[in-house]
Short mmCIF file of C-alpha atoms in Angstrom, two decimals:
data_model
loop_
_atom_site.label_atom_id
_atom_site.label_comp_id
_atom_site.label_asym_id
_atom_site.label_seq_id
_atom_site.Cartn_x
_atom_site.Cartn_y
_atom_site.Cartn_z
CA UNK A 1 73.03 101.31 104.46
CA UNK A 2 74.57 97.90 105.24
CA UNK A 3 76.19 97.76 108.38
CA UNK A 4 79.34 95.43 108.76
CA UNK A 5 80.20 94.11 112.23
CA UNK A 6 83.48 92.26 112.84
CA UNK A 7 84.50 90.09 115.88
CA UNK A 8 86.60 90.09 117.67
CA UNK A 9 87.62 93.71 118.00
CA UNK A 10 91.00 92.60 119.00
CA UNK A 11 92.86 89.37 119.22
CA UNK A 12 96.19 88.07 120.74
CA UNK A 13 98.03 85.31 119.25
CA UNK A 14 101.29 83.79 118.79
CA UNK A 15 103.54 83.01 115.63
CA UNK A 16 102.32 79.67 114.22
CA UNK A 17 98.75 80.07 115.46
CA UNK A 18 95.64 79.52 113.23
CA UNK A 19 93.33 82.62 113.55
CA UNK A 20 89.85 83.22 112.30
CA UNK A 21 88.09 86.56 112.03
CA UNK A 22 84.47 87.03 111.37
CA UNK A 23 82.36 89.66 109.65
CA UNK A 24 78.63 89.87 109.63
CA UNK A 25 76.51 91.96 107.27
CA UNK A 26 73.13 93.42 108.35
CA UNK A 27 71.70 92.03 105.08
CA UNK A 28 72.62 89.65 102.34
CA UNK A 29 75.58 90.76 100.40
CA UNK A 30 76.16 87.57 98.27
CA UNK A 31 79.90 87.18 98.10
CA UNK A 32 80.63 91.02 97.67
CA UNK A 33 83.02 90.99 100.49
CA UNK A 34 86.62 92.07 100.70
CA UNK A 35 89.23 91.79 103.42
CA UNK A 36 92.21 94.37 103.96
CA UNK A 37 95.16 94.35 106.14
CA UNK A 38 96.43 97.73 107.47
CA UNK A 39 99.85 98.28 109.44
CA UNK A 40 100.38 101.35 111.53
CA UNK A 41 101.01 104.43 109.27
CA UNK A 42 100.38 102.76 106.17
CA UNK A 43 97.64 102.46 103.66
CA UNK A 44 95.27 99.42 103.70
CA UNK A 45 96.05 96.36 101.35
CA UNK A 46 93.46 94.06 99.87
CA UNK A 47 94.01 90.42 100.72
CA UNK A 48 90.75 88.88 99.62
CA UNK A 49 88.02 89.92 97.21
CA UNK A 50 84.54 88.37 96.40
CA UNK A 51 84.82 86.43 99.78
CA UNK A 52 87.37 83.97 98.97
CA UNK A 53 89.53 85.08 95.91
CA UNK A 54 93.20 85.75 97.01
CA UNK A 55 94.66 89.01 95.48
CA UNK A 56 97.74 88.52 93.61
CA UNK A 57 100.84 88.33 95.69
CA UNK A 58 99.07 87.83 98.94
CA UNK A 59 100.43 84.61 100.53
CA UNK A 60 98.32 81.40 100.68
CA UNK A 61 98.19 81.23 104.43
CA UNK A 62 95.27 83.77 104.03
CA UNK A 63 91.80 82.58 102.95
CA UNK A 64 88.41 83.69 103.06
CA UNK A 65 85.02 81.95 103.01
CA UNK A 66 81.28 82.82 103.46
CA UNK A 67 78.34 84.03 101.56
CA UNK A 68 75.24 85.94 102.44
CA UNK A 69 75.75 87.50 105.81
CA UNK A 70 78.41 85.51 107.38
CA UNK A 71 82.02 85.66 106.41
CA UNK A 72 85.49 84.65 107.69
CA UNK A 73 89.18 85.59 107.12
CA UNK A 74 91.52 82.67 108.25
CA UNK A 75 95.23 82.89 108.70
CA UNK A 76 96.56 79.40 108.88
CA UNK A 77 99.98 79.88 110.27
CA UNK A 78 100.67 83.42 111.75
CA UNK A 79 103.74 85.05 110.87
CA UNK A 80 105.37 88.01 112.45
CA UNK A 81 104.47 90.24 109.51
CA UNK A 82 100.77 89.53 109.88
CA UNK A 83 100.12 91.52 113.16
CA UNK A 84 98.16 94.27 111.81
CA UNK A 85 94.64 95.48 111.76
CA UNK A 86 92.03 93.79 109.46
CA UNK A 87 89.07 95.10 107.90
CA UNK A 88 86.05 93.61 105.94
CA UNK A 89 84.23 95.74 103.42
CA UNK A 90 81.09 95.13 101.57
CA UNK A 91 80.65 96.28 97.81
CA UNK A 92 77.25 95.04 97.30
CA UNK A 93 75.83 98.38 97.52
CA UNK A 94 76.66 101.94 98.07
CA UNK A 95 77.84 103.28 100.54
CA UNK A 96 80.46 100.47 100.57
CA UNK A 97 80.97 100.20 104.24
CA UNK A 98 83.90 98.87 106.23
CA UNK A 99 83.86 96.82 109.39
CA UNK A 100 85.24 98.46 112.44
CA UNK A 101 88.42 96.47 112.37
CA UNK A 102 90.03 93.57 114.29
CA UNK A 103 93.31 94.28 115.75
CA UNK A 104 95.67 91.33 115.68
CA UNK A 105 98.33 91.43 118.43
CA UNK A 106 101.32 89.38 119.35
CA UNK A 107 100.68 87.32 122.43
CA UNK B 1 103.56 100.24 88.56
CA UNK B 2 100.40 101.72 90.14
CA UNK B 3 101.00 104.78 92.21
CA UNK B 4 98.51 107.24 93.95
CA UNK B 5 99.80 110.19 95.63
CA UNK B 6 97.81 112.64 97.78
CA UNK B 7 98.43 116.00 98.62
CA UNK B 8 96.68 119.34 100.18
CA UNK B 9 96.35 118.27 103.65
CA UNK B 10 97.09 120.35 106.42
CA UNK B 11 95.64 122.51 109.56
CA UNK B 12 92.48 124.32 108.87
CA UNK B 13 90.09 125.99 111.42
CA UNK B 14 86.61 124.87 111.81
CA UNK B 15 84.38 126.26 109.01
CA UNK B 16 87.33 126.53 106.68
CA UNK B 17 87.97 124.67 103.37
CA UNK B 18 90.62 122.34 101.87
CA UNK B 19 91.25 120.88 98.64
CA UNK B 20 92.81 117.46 98.47
CA UNK B 21 94.37 116.20 95.26
CA UNK B 22 95.48 112.57 94.34
CA UNK B 23 97.74 112.06 91.32
CA UNK B 24 97.70 108.53 89.62
CA UNK B 25 100.42 107.01 87.44
CA UNK B 26 100.98 103.59 86.23
CA UNK B 27 97.60 102.72 84.79
CA UNK B 28 94.97 103.97 82.34
CA UNK B 29 93.33 106.50 84.84
CA UNK B 30 90.25 107.24 82.73
CA UNK B 31 89.15 103.52 82.79
CA UNK B 32 88.67 103.48 86.71
CA UNK B 33 86.37 104.94 89.24
CA UNK B 34 88.04 106.58 92.25
CA UNK B 35 87.29 106.75 95.78
CA UNK B 36 88.18 108.94 98.81
CA UNK B 37 88.38 106.99 102.21
CA UNK B 38 89.48 108.57 105.46
CA UNK B 39 90.52 107.37 108.86
CA UNK B 40 90.29 109.39 111.98
CA UNK B 41 93.06 108.95 114.62
CA UNK B 42 92.99 105.52 116.06
CA UNK B 43 89.69 104.75 114.18
CA UNK B 44 88.45 102.60 111.39
CA UNK B 45 88.14 103.15 107.67
CA UNK B 46 85.33 105.28 106.46
CA UNK B 47 84.34 105.60 102.85
CA UNK B 48 83.59 109.29 101.82
CA UNK B 49 82.89 109.57 98.07
CA UNK B 50 83.45 107.98 94.49
CA UNK B 51 83.29 109.57 91.10
CA UNK B 52 82.86 107.43 87.74
CA UNK B 53 85.42 107.01 85.19
CA UNK B 54 84.02 109.70 83.18
CA UNK B 55 83.21 112.02 86.26
CA UNK B 56 79.54 111.87 85.32
CA UNK B 57 78.41 110.13 88.25
CA UNK B 58 79.35 110.96 91.96
CA UNK B 59 78.34 109.59 95.24
CA UNK B 60 78.75 110.98 98.79
CA UNK B 61 78.39 109.47 102.40
CA UNK B 62 75.77 111.17 104.12
CA UNK B 63 78.15 112.87 106.81
CA UNK B 64 79.88 114.77 103.86
CA UNK B 65 76.86 115.26 101.58
CA UNK B 66 76.60 119.10 100.73
CA UNK B 67 79.96 119.89 102.23
CA UNK B 68 82.46 117.89 100.08
CA UNK B 69 82.70 117.79 96.30
CA UNK B 70 84.72 115.00 94.32
CA UNK B 71 85.89 115.78 90.88
CA UNK B 72 88.57 114.50 88.39
CA UNK B 73 90.69 115.66 85.56
CA UNK B 74 91.43 112.55 83.42
CA UNK B 75 93.87 114.58 81.23
CA UNK B 76 95.91 115.39 84.27
CA UNK B 77 95.21 111.77 85.76
CA UNK B 78 93.96 113.43 89.22
CA UNK B 79 91.10 113.15 91.31
CA UNK B 80 90.34 116.00 93.88
CA UNK B 81 88.26 116.41 97.01
CA UNK B 82 86.88 119.98 97.74
CA UNK B 83 85.92 120.15 101.55
CA UNK B 84 84.02 123.01 102.77
CA UNK B 85 82.72 123.89 106.27
CA UNK B 86 85.20 121.45 107.74
CA UNK B 87 84.57 120.35 111.43
CA UNK B 88 86.45 119.09 114.08
CA UNK B 89 85.29 115.51 113.48
CA UNK B 90 86.63 115.64 109.90
CA UNK B 91 90.26 115.37 111.35
CA UNK B 92 91.49 112.24 109.57
CA UNK B 93 94.07 110.82 107.16
CA UNK B 94 92.42 110.88 103.70
CA UNK B 95 93.22 108.15 101.33
CA UNK B 96 92.52 108.03 97.62
CA UNK B 97 91.82 104.60 96.37
CA UNK B 98 91.44 102.88 92.95
CA UNK B 99 88.14 101.21 92.56
CA UNK B 100 88.49 98.03 90.57
CA UNK B 101 85.93 95.78 89.38
CA UNK B 102 86.91 91.99 89.16
CA UNK B 103 84.83 89.31 87.32
CA UNK B 104 84.31 86.20 89.30
CA UNK B 105 82.36 83.75 87.01
CA UNK B 106 79.17 85.60 86.61
CA UNK B 107 79.81 88.00 89.28
CA UNK B 108 81.57 91.21 89.25
CA UNK B 109 82.96 92.48 92.54
CA UNK B 110 84.29 96.15 93.24
CA UNK B 111 87.13 96.44 95.53
CA UNK B 112 89.83 99.10 96.41
CA UNK B 113 93.00 97.55 94.91
CA UNK B 114 95.39 100.40 94.99
CA UNK B 115 95.54 103.29 97.68
CA UNK B 116 97.86 106.35 98.24
CA UNK B 117 99.79 106.94 101.29
CA UNK B 118 97.17 109.29 102.65
CA UNK B 119 97.24 113.08 103.68
CA UNK B 120 96.50 114.30 107.07
CA UNK B 121 93.73 116.93 107.51
CA UNK B 122 93.59 118.33 111.03
CA UNK B 123 90.46 120.80 111.94
CA UNK B 124 91.19 122.70 114.78
CA UNK B 125 91.09 126.32 116.21
#
């Protein structure tokens, strides 16, 4: 199985900050990498698919990059509604594993 | 508008069984693979199982293989998860999710593009 490792596990930031979350796969997954946002008590919501494609309706302050084993999710200017937990997920092979999550908190 | 609504969660004793259901609306259900994903309290997301659009193919995570069975009824637009021999570590919110395939140039990428609200399963004596 492909293991997904996110860093950091948690992050404190302020409104307006630029934030980057990284995700590393245990083997190459090309660009088969998705990013999800989850708020407490809610279902996850897809933000980015295929490493860098923005899902419809997602604000352009979210962006993704990377290929192979190393990927990043960047939020260019944090908004109050962005404080949540973020997960990467590989869809290169079954089982489609998730990273352990990065909790983004208000500083 | 796509909607997925799970039901069937509840409190069950270790070794017991439970059947979860997910009813879909707002899209052509028979065109999509469907998955179940769970989240233990305070923990991350954990994929459990998927079923192909026709129901002919299924796949399970190792930790549920032999205990859980996924099925679907395309006429009723529903997918189910039969869970047997439940353990305390199966306690979680269980989500159903639509498995979409998006084409990017020459590449097709799978993603979970719609999720239900989840149903809580608690395994405790």
